[in-house]
Amino acid sequence: MGLDAVLFCEFDVDKGPIVSHHHPPGYLTPELLQALQHIIIPRPMLYNRPLCVALGGGVFVGHPVCLRAAEGRAYKRNELIFNLILCLSKTPEVEVRPFAT
């Protein structure tokens, strides 16, 4: 299993969930972005826990984080929500199993 790409996603208060940085350039196609839309910034019940999704020929591992504003300090909308996703190539000998909770 090799590392194909890295995506840094965040919730933009004006645009909603976005991929703000990714490497290498050209990895993220509109079709892949559409397929990953639900894990870029997932529902709040999945914040602060690992996510693993097998999609096509790849495995996408992320850890969405939600930081809430401390007293006297504030982010826009009082939360900073982001997700770092590792895009791994899936090989036939690799079995994808769910994370233990």
mmCIF file of C-alpha atoms in Angstrom:
data_model
loop_
_atom_site.group_PDB
_atom_site.id
_atom_site.type_symbol
_atom_site.label_atom_id
_atom_site.label_comp_id
_atom_site.label_asym_id
_atom_site.label_seq_id
_atom_site.Cartn_x
_atom_site.Cartn_y
_atom_site.Cartn_z
ATOM 1 C CA MET A 1 0.000 0.000 0.000
ATOM 2 C CA GLY A 2 1.591 3.261 -1.075
ATOM 3 C CA LEU A 3 0.828 6.892 -0.327
ATOM 4 C CA ASP A 4 -0.642 8.459 -3.464
ATOM 5 C CA ALA A 5 -1.755 11.851 -2.150
ATOM 6 C CA VAL A 6 -2.534 13.980 0.887
ATOM 7 C CA LEU A 7 -5.649 16.176 1.174
ATOM 8 C CA PHE A 8 -6.185 18.935 3.734
ATOM 9 C CA CYS A 9 -9.884 19.733 4.000
ATOM 10 C CA GLU A 10 -11.666 22.322 6.082
ATOM 11 C CA PHE A 11 -15.063 23.834 6.622
ATOM 12 C CA ASP A 12 -15.097 27.321 5.123
ATOM 13 C CA VAL A 13 -17.796 29.489 6.674
ATOM 14 C CA ASP A 14 -18.688 30.979 3.290
ATOM 15 C CA LYS A 15 -18.173 28.012 0.927
ATOM 16 C CA GLY A 16 -18.841 24.976 3.143
ATOM 17 C CA PRO A 17 -16.588 21.889 3.013
ATOM 18 C CA ILE A 18 -13.543 22.443 0.781
ATOM 19 C CA VAL A 19 -10.236 20.780 -0.041
ATOM 20 C CA SER A 20 -7.945 23.719 0.679
ATOM 21 C CA HIS A 21 -4.644 21.938 -0.105
ATOM 22 C CA HIS A 22 -3.690 18.725 -1.846
ATOM 23 C CA HIS A 23 -0.554 17.111 -3.187
ATOM 24 C CA PRO A 24 0.359 16.078 -5.806
ATOM 25 C CA PRO A 25 -1.321 18.575 -8.127
ATOM 26 C CA GLY A 26 -3.792 16.948 -10.503
ATOM 27 C CA TYR A 27 -4.608 14.010 -8.202
ATOM 28 C CA LEU A 28 -8.012 15.355 -7.211
ATOM 29 C CA THR A 29 -10.394 15.068 -10.155
ATOM 30 C CA PRO A 30 -13.984 16.381 -10.096
ATOM 31 C CA GLU A 31 -15.224 12.762 -10.091
ATOM 32 C CA LEU A 32 -13.070 11.824 -7.091
ATOM 33 C CA LEU A 33 -14.068 14.992 -5.268
ATOM 34 C CA GLN A 34 -17.744 14.110 -5.809
ATOM 35 C CA ALA A 35 -17.181 10.564 -4.508
ATOM 36 C CA LEU A 36 -15.347 11.831 -1.394
ATOM 37 C CA GLN A 37 -17.749 14.666 -0.549
ATOM 38 C CA HIS A 38 -19.190 12.878 2.498
ATOM 39 C CA ILE A 39 -15.822 12.236 4.164
ATOM 40 C CA ILE A 40 -14.144 15.586 3.386
ATOM 41 C CA ILE A 41 -15.999 17.085 6.342
ATOM 42 C CA PRO A 42 -18.354 14.396 7.691
ATOM 43 C CA ARG A 43 -21.289 14.675 10.079
ATOM 44 C CA PRO A 44 -20.454 15.839 13.627
ATOM 45 C CA MET A 45 -20.941 12.345 15.068
ATOM 46 C CA LEU A 46 -17.783 11.285 13.167
ATOM 47 C CA TYR A 47 -15.551 14.142 14.391
ATOM 48 C CA ASN A 48 -12.440 13.277 16.385
ATOM 49 C CA ARG A 49 -12.277 9.641 15.317
ATOM 50 C CA PRO A 50 -10.494 7.861 12.462
ATOM 51 C CA LEU A 51 -12.318 7.195 9.188
ATOM 52 C CA CYS A 52 -11.328 4.694 6.527
ATOM 53 C CA VAL A 53 -13.114 4.406 3.177
ATOM 54 C CA ALA A 54 -12.254 1.999 0.350
ATOM 55 C CA LEU A 55 -13.218 3.591 -2.944
ATOM 56 C CA GLY A 56 -12.302 2.314 -6.381
ATOM 57 C CA GLY A 57 -8.626 1.423 -6.408
ATOM 58 C CA GLY A 58 -7.790 3.359 -3.267
ATOM 59 C CA VAL A 59 -8.192 3.591 0.463
ATOM 60 C CA PHE A 60 -8.810 6.989 2.059
ATOM 61 C CA VAL A 61 -7.865 7.392 5.717
ATOM 62 C CA GLY A 62 -8.804 10.575 7.550
ATOM 63 C CA HIS A 63 -9.300 11.983 11.010
ATOM 64 C CA PRO A 64 -11.809 14.856 11.055
ATOM 65 C CA VAL A 65 -11.259 17.290 13.930
ATOM 66 C CA CYS A 66 -13.555 19.901 15.430
ATOM 67 C CA LEU A 67 -12.008 22.480 17.759
ATOM 68 C CA ARG A 68 -14.499 24.565 19.663
ATOM 69 C CA ALA A 69 -13.630 28.099 20.732
ATOM 70 C CA ALA A 70 -12.442 28.609 24.283
ATOM 71 C CA GLU A 71 -14.014 31.236 26.500
ATOM 72 C CA GLY A 72 -12.977 34.682 25.249
ATOM 73 C CA ARG A 73 -11.557 33.350 21.973
ATOM 74 C CA ALA A 74 -13.528 32.644 18.879
ATOM 75 C CA TYR A 75 -13.214 31.127 15.461
ATOM 76 C CA LYS A 76 -15.719 32.126 12.845
ATOM 77 C CA ARG A 77 -18.877 30.242 13.842
ATOM 78 C CA ASN A 78 -17.028 29.282 17.092
ATOM 79 C CA GLU A 79 -15.534 26.109 15.552
ATOM 80 C CA LEU A 80 -12.515 25.153 13.481
ATOM 81 C CA ILE A 81 -13.298 21.970 11.528
ATOM 82 C CA PHE A 82 -10.685 20.218 9.410
ATOM 83 C CA ASN A 83 -9.665 16.788 8.124
ATOM 84 C CA LEU A 84 -6.333 15.441 6.914
ATOM 85 C CA ILE A 85 -6.893 12.574 4.473
ATOM 86 C CA LEU A 86 -4.200 10.152 3.324
ATOM 87 C CA CYS A 87 -4.930 8.610 -0.075
ATOM 88 C CA LEU A 88 -3.424 5.130 -0.314
ATOM 89 C CA SER A 89 -3.256 2.787 -3.281
ATOM 90 C CA LYS A 90 -4.920 -0.557 -2.607
ATOM 91 C CA THR A 91 -3.095 -3.702 -3.589
ATOM 92 C CA PRO A 92 -4.714 -7.158 -3.933
ATOM 93 C CA GLU A 93 -2.907 -8.597 -0.904
ATOM 94 C CA VAL A 94 -4.137 -5.859 1.461
ATOM 95 C CA GLU A 95 -7.332 -6.429 3.412
ATOM 96 C CA VAL A 96 -9.181 -3.312 4.548
ATOM 97 C CA ARG A 97 -10.711 -3.834 7.995
ATOM 98 C CA PRO A 98 -12.646 -1.368 10.169
ATOM 99 C CA PHE A 99 -10.906 0.470 12.979
ATOM 100 C CA ALA A 100 -11.593 -0.812 16.472
ATOM 101 C CA THR A 101 -13.441 1.662 18.663
#
